Amino acid sequence: MLSGKALHTIKACRFCWMCRHLCPVGLVTGKESNTPRAKALLLDMEQKGTTEMKVYAEDMFQCALCASCATNCETGYEPPVFIREARTNIVANGLAPDYVMNVIDKLMAADAETQKPASETADVLVYIGAHGTEAAKEMAEAFGSVLTKAGVPYMTLTAEPADGNELYDLIGETAEVKAVAKKCADAINGTGAKKVVVLNPSTARMFLQEYPAWGLELSAEVVTATAFAAELLEKGKLKMKQAAGVVTYHDPCRLARDLEETEPARQLIRAMGYECKEMIQSKKTTKCCGGLVLEAHSPKLAQLTASGRISDADRIDVSVMLTACPGCRSVLQKGDGKAEVKDLFVLLNENTL
């Protein structure tokens, strides 16, 4: 069962080629079934009884849900709406590929683990997100060090609950996803924090957009780590060394497109003394690296997508690509190319007195 919005979008997208050249997955695979248009056409064919769900089940998961298609649509349609709903139906009908179900089962099992409260108390709670990635751990340690240097007391959750963003991309707006989100909201509200600083942009998107839509209110103000660090810089709380060199910045799609935040990271890069050379697809038109969810069930496809993004840095002859997302960094570092992928907060920590 698809919503009226999904069906309307399918009708508009099925014969339209407007975003075909911008799909990061379709670009690296060359497969028509990886484009938003083809996915809309397959779903339209099912509605007309000329194909079955099992025929396109795998195709619907070969998408990063990065919304490049929606951002560049001159008529305002959003293909991720029908792709996410199609995934819900595929899983509900037991037709999801085994490698996808394995990831869903692991996420559900992890959520069932007992959560622990914060071990400290402070007005600022740092929520990491992107569970289980080494990039997230290193990023969190570096960001924590930056906050300490700036004289900002903070706390973290001893066992951080899942925020639901991975499950939301895999199975859509279901009761299971909302239950995960509620558990997370309750844990955060239970800390008494006045501000939640979020390192993972996908998590920030959930807190700021999906949670309110589901009636889940966070008692604390939610701010991204990049925006918070830029605020500390503007207040003079970060004392910077002056480095030199040319870098490029990969905008995480959730941060640039969903939250429309592009400048704070660049403020930090300039403050460190670096020149930021822009790739052709940057800021709100950024090209997705593939993301953690795609990597979790289709690592080879994610590696191809990440390699496609690194080649954009190679084209402008920049040897260092920075990003401010643990998921982006984790995926990009597995891509092929000359540019070295580094985390913005690790570099910021190295250049903060």
Short mmCIF file of C-alpha atoms in Angstrom, two decimals:
data_model
loop_
_atom_site.label_atom_id
_atom_site.label_comp_id
_atom_site.label_asym_id
_atom_site.label_seq_id
_atom_site.Cartn_x
_atom_site.Cartn_y
_atom_site.Cartn_z
CA MET A 1 0.00 0.00 0.00
CA LEU A 2 1.48 3.32 -1.07
CA SER A 3 0.35 6.74 0.15
CA GLY A 4 -1.38 9.26 -2.10
CA LYS A 5 1.76 11.40 -2.10
CA ALA A 6 3.88 8.44 -3.18
CA LEU A 7 1.50 7.50 -5.99
CA HIS A 8 1.33 11.09 -7.23
CA THR A 9 5.13 11.31 -7.23
CA ILE A 10 5.43 8.01 -9.10
CA LYS A 11 3.17 9.30 -11.86
CA ALA A 12 5.30 12.43 -12.19
CA CYS A 13 8.68 10.68 -12.12
CA ARG A 14 8.14 7.53 -14.19
CA PHE A 15 8.88 9.13 -17.59
CA CYS A 16 11.04 12.03 -16.41
CA TRP A 17 14.83 12.08 -16.96
CA MET A 18 15.56 15.33 -15.13
CA CYS A 19 17.60 13.86 -12.24
CA ARG A 20 19.04 10.81 -13.99
CA HIS A 21 22.52 12.35 -14.43
CA LEU A 22 22.71 13.32 -10.73
CA CYS A 23 22.01 9.99 -9.01
CA PRO A 24 25.33 8.98 -7.36
CA VAL A 25 24.49 5.27 -7.43
CA GLY A 26 23.24 5.27 -11.02
CA LEU A 27 26.31 7.20 -12.14
CA VAL A 28 28.79 4.62 -10.87
CA THR A 29 26.86 1.47 -11.82
CA GLY A 30 25.44 2.58 -15.16
CA LYS A 31 22.32 0.55 -14.37
CA GLU A 32 19.03 2.14 -15.37
CA SER A 33 17.28 0.37 -12.49
CA ASN A 34 19.43 2.40 -10.10
CA THR A 35 17.87 5.69 -11.22
CA PRO A 36 14.84 7.29 -9.52
CA ARG A 37 12.96 7.28 -12.82
CA ALA A 38 13.32 3.52 -13.24
CA LYS A 39 12.19 2.88 -9.69
CA ALA A 40 9.09 5.00 -10.28
CA LEU A 41 8.37 3.14 -13.51
CA LEU A 42 8.69 -0.25 -11.79
CA LEU A 43 6.27 0.80 -9.05
CA ASP A 44 3.85 2.18 -11.64
CA MET A 45 4.00 -1.12 -13.53
CA GLU A 46 3.13 -2.95 -10.31
CA GLN A 47 0.14 -0.66 -9.77
CA LYS A 48 -1.05 -1.60 -13.26
CA GLY A 49 -0.49 -5.32 -12.68
CA THR A 50 2.31 -5.71 -15.23
CA THR A 51 5.05 -6.63 -12.75
CA GLU A 52 5.35 -7.99 -9.21
CA MET A 53 7.05 -6.73 -6.05
CA LYS A 54 9.56 -9.57 -6.05
CA VAL A 55 10.86 -8.38 -9.43
CA TYR A 56 12.00 -4.98 -8.14
CA ALA A 57 12.58 -5.76 -4.44
CA GLU A 58 16.36 -5.69 -4.68
CA ASP A 59 16.42 -2.56 -6.86
CA MET A 60 14.65 -0.47 -4.21
CA PHE A 61 17.50 -0.96 -1.77
CA GLN A 62 20.15 0.11 -4.28
CA CYS A 63 19.68 3.76 -3.35
CA ALA A 64 21.34 5.98 -0.73
CA LEU A 65 18.18 8.09 -0.18
CA CYS A 66 20.47 11.11 -0.47
CA ALA A 67 17.71 13.25 -2.07
CA SER A 68 19.95 14.58 -4.84
CA CYS A 69 17.05 13.80 -7.17
CA ALA A 70 14.59 15.80 -5.07
CA THR A 71 16.92 18.77 -4.59
CA ASN A 72 17.49 19.11 -8.30
CA CYS A 73 13.85 18.57 -9.34
CA GLU A 74 12.53 21.77 -10.88
CA THR A 75 8.96 20.66 -10.23
CA GLY A 76 9.43 19.83 -6.55
CA TYR A 77 8.89 16.05 -6.51
CA GLU A 78 10.62 13.78 -3.96
CA PRO A 79 11.46 10.26 -5.19
CA PRO A 80 12.76 9.20 -1.72
CA VAL A 81 9.13 9.28 -0.55
CA PHE A 82 8.06 6.37 -2.78
CA ILE A 83 11.39 4.52 -2.45
CA ARG A 84 11.16 4.48 1.35
CA GLU A 85 7.48 3.41 1.24
CA ALA A 86 8.31 0.67 -1.26
CA ARG A 87 10.93 -0.65 1.16
CA THR A 88 8.32 -0.76 3.93
CA ASN A 89 6.04 -2.89 1.73
CA ILE A 90 8.89 -5.15 0.58
CA VAL A 91 9.96 -5.91 4.16
CA ALA A 92 6.34 -6.37 5.31
CA ASN A 93 5.81 -8.91 2.53
CA GLY A 94 8.97 -10.85 3.38
CA LEU A 95 10.60 -10.05 0.03
CA ALA A 96 13.66 -8.09 1.16
CA PRO A 97 16.99 -9.67 0.18
CA ASP A 98 18.62 -11.70 2.96
CA TYR A 99 21.59 -9.33 3.14
CA VAL A 100 19.21 -6.45 3.83
CA MET A 101 17.21 -8.37 6.42
CA ASN A 102 20.44 -9.29 8.21
CA VAL A 103 21.15 -5.59 8.72
CA ILE A 104 17.58 -4.87 9.86
CA ASP A 105 17.72 -7.78 12.33
CA LYS A 106 21.02 -6.53 13.77
CA LEU A 107 19.65 -3.03 14.23
CA MET A 108 16.54 -4.35 15.96
CA ALA A 109 18.63 -6.59 18.21
CA ALA A 110 20.93 -3.73 19.16
CA ASP A 111 17.96 -1.59 20.12
CA ALA A 112 16.74 -4.33 22.45
CA GLU A 113 19.87 -3.97 24.60
CA THR A 114 19.47 -2.23 27.96
CA GLN A 115 20.39 1.46 27.82
CA LYS A 116 22.32 3.22 30.59
CA PRO A 117 22.01 6.83 31.75
CA ALA A 118 24.66 9.52 31.42
CA SER A 119 27.67 9.08 33.68
CA GLU A 120 28.10 12.83 34.20
CA THR A 121 25.81 15.85 34.43
CA ALA A 122 26.12 19.03 32.37
CA ASP A 123 23.96 21.42 30.39
CA VAL A 124 25.44 20.11 27.12
CA LEU A 125 24.87 16.54 25.98
CA VAL A 126 26.98 15.27 23.08
CA TYR A 127 25.14 12.65 21.04
CA ILE A 128 27.46 10.78 18.69
CA GLY A 129 25.34 8.54 16.45
CA ALA A 130 26.71 6.34 13.62
CA HIS A 131 27.04 3.42 16.03
CA GLY A 132 29.83 0.93 15.75
CA THR A 133 32.12 2.90 13.41
CA GLU A 134 35.71 3.65 14.31
CA ALA A 135 35.30 7.00 12.57
CA ALA A 136 32.56 7.96 15.03
CA LYS A 137 34.73 7.06 18.04
CA GLU A 138 37.70 9.07 16.79
CA MET A 139 35.47 11.98 15.81
CA ALA A 140 33.81 11.97 19.24
CA GLU A 141 37.16 11.94 21.05
CA ALA A 142 38.46 14.82 18.94
CA PHE A 143 35.26 16.85 19.39
CA GLY A 144 35.33 16.22 23.14
CA SER A 145 38.91 17.48 23.26
CA VAL A 146 37.90 20.64 21.37
CA LEU A 147 35.08 21.28 23.86
CA THR A 148 37.47 20.81 26.79
CA LYS A 149 39.93 23.30 25.28
CA ALA A 150 37.04 25.74 24.83
CA GLY A 151 36.04 25.29 28.48
CA VAL A 152 32.67 23.71 27.72
CA PRO A 153 31.52 21.06 30.24
CA TYR A 154 29.60 18.24 28.55
CA MET A 155 28.17 14.81 29.15
CA THR A 156 27.56 11.73 27.03
CA LEU A 157 25.24 8.76 27.45
CA THR A 158 27.07 5.75 28.86
CA ALA A 159 25.29 3.45 26.40
CA GLU A 160 23.93 5.61 23.62
CA PRO A 161 20.47 4.51 22.39
CA ALA A 162 19.88 4.22 18.64
CA ASP A 163 18.09 7.23 17.16
CA GLY A 164 16.28 5.18 14.47
CA ASN A 165 17.71 6.84 11.36
CA GLU A 166 19.17 3.63 9.90
CA LEU A 167 15.95 1.69 10.45
CA TYR A 168 13.91 4.58 9.05
CA ASP A 169 15.84 4.40 5.79
CA LEU A 170 15.48 0.62 5.62
CA ILE A 171 11.87 0.02 6.67
CA GLY A 172 10.28 3.48 6.59
CA GLU A 173 7.85 5.14 8.98
CA THR A 174 6.74 2.10 10.95
CA ALA A 175 5.70 1.49 14.56
CA GLU A 176 9.04 -0.24 15.17
CA VAL A 177 11.01 2.80 14.04
CA LYS A 178 8.88 5.17 16.12
CA ALA A 179 9.38 2.94 19.16
CA VAL A 180 13.16 3.18 18.73
CA ALA A 181 12.88 6.95 18.36
CA LYS A 182 10.74 7.27 21.50
CA LYS A 183 13.26 5.30 23.54
CA CYS A 184 16.00 7.63 22.36
CA ALA A 185 13.95 10.77 23.06
CA ASP A 186 13.13 9.53 26.56
CA ALA A 187 16.82 8.81 27.27
CA ILE A 188 17.86 12.29 26.15
CA ASN A 189 15.08 14.03 28.05
CA GLY A 190 16.02 12.03 31.14
CA THR A 191 19.47 13.65 31.24
CA GLY A 192 18.07 17.11 31.89
CA ALA A 193 20.38 18.58 29.25
CA LYS A 194 19.60 22.04 27.91
CA LYS A 195 21.40 21.51 24.62
CA VAL A 196 22.07 18.39 22.53
CA VAL A 197 25.07 18.68 20.23
CA VAL A 198 24.84 16.05 17.50
CA LEU A 199 27.87 14.75 15.61
CA ASN A 200 26.08 12.58 13.05
CA PRO A 201 24.08 14.70 10.55
CA SER A 202 21.64 11.83 9.90
CA THR A 203 20.82 11.84 13.62
CA ALA A 204 20.43 15.63 13.67
CA ARG A 205 17.97 15.33 10.78
CA MET A 206 15.93 12.79 12.77
CA PHE A 207 15.88 14.94 15.91
CA LEU A 208 14.97 18.15 14.07
CA GLN A 209 12.57 16.86 11.40
CA GLU A 210 11.20 13.36 11.97
CA TYR A 211 10.84 13.38 15.77
CA PRO A 212 8.60 16.49 15.82
CA ALA A 213 6.51 15.06 12.97
CA TRP A 214 5.96 11.93 15.08
CA GLY A 215 5.02 13.90 18.19
CA LEU A 216 8.32 13.22 19.96
CA GLU A 217 9.53 16.38 21.66
CA LEU A 218 13.08 16.81 22.90
CA SER A 219 13.27 19.12 25.91
CA ALA A 220 16.74 20.31 24.90
CA GLU A 221 17.77 22.52 21.98
CA VAL A 222 19.28 20.47 19.16
CA VAL A 223 22.33 21.81 17.32
CA THR A 224 24.82 20.18 14.95
CA ALA A 225 28.43 19.80 16.04
CA THR A 226 29.64 21.94 13.16
CA ALA A 227 27.28 24.79 14.03
CA PHE A 228 28.18 24.56 17.74
CA ALA A 229 31.92 24.63 17.02
CA ALA A 230 31.49 27.61 14.68
CA GLU A 231 29.55 29.39 17.45
CA LEU A 232 32.42 28.77 19.89
CA LEU A 233 34.81 30.17 17.29
CA GLU A 234 32.73 33.33 16.85
CA LYS A 235 32.62 33.81 20.64
CA GLY A 236 36.41 33.61 20.80
CA LYS A 237 36.46 30.40 22.83
CA LEU A 238 38.57 28.51 20.28
CA LYS A 239 42.17 29.60 19.91
CA MET A 240 43.55 28.41 16.59
CA LYS A 241 46.99 27.61 15.26
CA GLN A 242 47.52 28.77 11.70
CA ALA A 243 48.08 25.92 9.27
CA ALA A 244 48.49 26.19 5.49
CA GLY A 245 47.40 24.25 2.46
CA VAL A 246 44.49 23.58 0.13
CA VAL A 247 41.69 21.16 1.01
CA THR A 248 38.20 20.42 -0.23
CA TYR A 249 35.11 19.77 1.86
CA HIS A 250 32.55 17.05 1.22
CA ASP A 251 29.15 18.26 2.42
CA PRO A 252 27.20 15.41 4.09
CA CYS A 253 23.89 15.25 2.21
CA ARG A 254 21.79 15.19 5.40
CA LEU A 255 23.57 18.31 6.64
CA ALA A 256 23.60 20.31 3.41
CA ARG A 257 20.31 19.25 1.87
CA ASP A 258 18.00 18.25 4.70
CA LEU A 259 19.24 20.79 7.27
CA GLU A 260 20.50 23.38 4.76
CA GLU A 261 23.74 23.90 6.70
CA THR A 262 26.89 24.46 4.64
CA GLU A 263 28.78 27.46 6.03
CA PRO A 264 29.85 26.51 9.62
CA ALA A 265 32.28 23.81 8.46
CA ARG A 266 33.84 26.22 5.98
CA GLN A 267 34.21 28.84 8.73
CA LEU A 268 36.21 26.34 10.77
CA ILE A 269 38.36 25.37 7.78
CA ARG A 270 39.21 29.01 7.03
CA ALA A 271 39.91 29.72 10.70
CA MET A 272 42.56 26.99 10.68
CA GLY A 273 44.28 28.74 7.79
CA TYR A 274 43.33 26.36 4.99
CA GLU A 275 42.04 27.34 1.59
CA CYS A 276 38.85 25.42 0.75
CA LYS A 277 38.62 24.59 -2.94
CA GLU A 278 35.11 23.59 -3.98
CA MET A 279 34.20 20.50 -5.97
CA ILE A 280 31.67 20.98 -8.76
CA GLN A 281 28.91 19.32 -6.72
CA SER A 282 29.14 20.96 -3.32
CA LYS A 283 26.97 22.62 -0.69
CA LYS A 284 23.27 21.87 -1.33
CA THR A 285 24.05 20.12 -4.62
CA THR A 286 26.61 17.82 -2.97
CA LYS A 287 27.10 14.31 -4.33
CA CYS A 288 26.37 11.52 -1.83
CA CYS A 289 29.22 9.19 -0.86
CA GLY A 290 26.85 6.23 -0.44
CA GLY A 291 26.39 6.35 3.32
CA LEU A 292 26.48 3.85 6.17
CA VAL A 293 23.11 2.24 5.45
CA LEU A 294 24.03 1.38 1.86
CA GLU A 295 27.46 0.19 3.01
CA ALA A 296 25.89 -2.01 5.70
CA HIS A 297 24.02 -4.20 3.18
CA SER A 298 25.84 -3.50 -0.11
CA PRO A 299 29.50 -2.68 0.69
CA LYS A 300 30.75 -3.09 -2.89
CA LEU A 301 28.12 -0.68 -4.18
CA ALA A 302 28.97 1.82 -1.44
CA GLN A 303 32.66 1.56 -2.30
CA LEU A 304 31.87 2.34 -5.94
CA THR A 305 29.82 5.36 -4.90
CA ALA A 306 32.53 6.57 -2.52
CA SER A 307 35.15 6.18 -5.26
CA GLY A 308 32.98 8.31 -7.52
CA ARG A 309 32.99 11.07 -4.92
CA ILE A 310 36.75 10.91 -4.30
CA SER A 311 37.32 11.25 -8.04
CA ASP A 312 35.63 14.68 -7.78
CA ALA A 313 38.43 15.81 -5.44
CA ASP A 314 41.05 14.29 -7.72
CA ARG A 315 39.64 16.29 -10.65
CA ILE A 316 40.32 19.61 -8.91
CA ASP A 317 43.79 18.40 -7.89
CA VAL A 318 43.25 18.49 -4.12
CA SER A 319 45.02 15.92 -1.97
CA VAL A 320 42.84 16.20 1.17
CA MET A 321 39.04 15.82 1.41
CA LEU A 322 37.47 16.82 4.71
CA THR A 323 34.07 15.84 6.00
CA ALA A 324 32.13 16.40 9.21
CA CYS A 325 30.12 13.17 9.28
CA PRO A 326 31.31 9.89 10.80
CA GLY A 327 29.31 7.92 8.26
CA CYS A 328 30.71 9.84 5.30
CA ARG A 329 34.25 9.48 6.56
CA SER A 330 33.87 5.75 7.19
CA VAL A 331 32.54 5.12 3.68
CA LEU A 332 34.81 7.55 1.82
CA GLN A 333 37.95 6.08 3.35
CA LYS A 334 37.13 2.78 1.64
CA GLY A 335 36.83 4.38 -1.78
CA ASP A 336 39.53 4.41 -4.44
CA GLY A 337 41.31 7.62 -5.39
CA LYS A 338 44.26 9.86 -4.63
CA ALA A 339 42.64 12.26 -2.16
CA GLU A 340 43.10 11.44 1.52
CA VAL A 341 39.88 11.57 3.55
CA LYS A 342 40.11 13.28 6.95
CA ASP A 343 37.64 14.23 9.64
CA LEU A 344 37.09 17.95 10.21
CA PHE A 345 37.02 17.64 14.01
CA VAL A 346 40.19 15.55 14.18
CA LEU A 347 41.94 18.30 12.19
CA LEU A 348 40.28 21.00 14.28
CA ASN A 349 41.56 19.37 17.48
CA GLU A 350 45.07 19.23 16.05
CA ASN A 351 44.93 22.95 15.24
CA THR A 352 43.28 24.19 18.44
CA LEU A 353 45.40 25.45 21.30
#
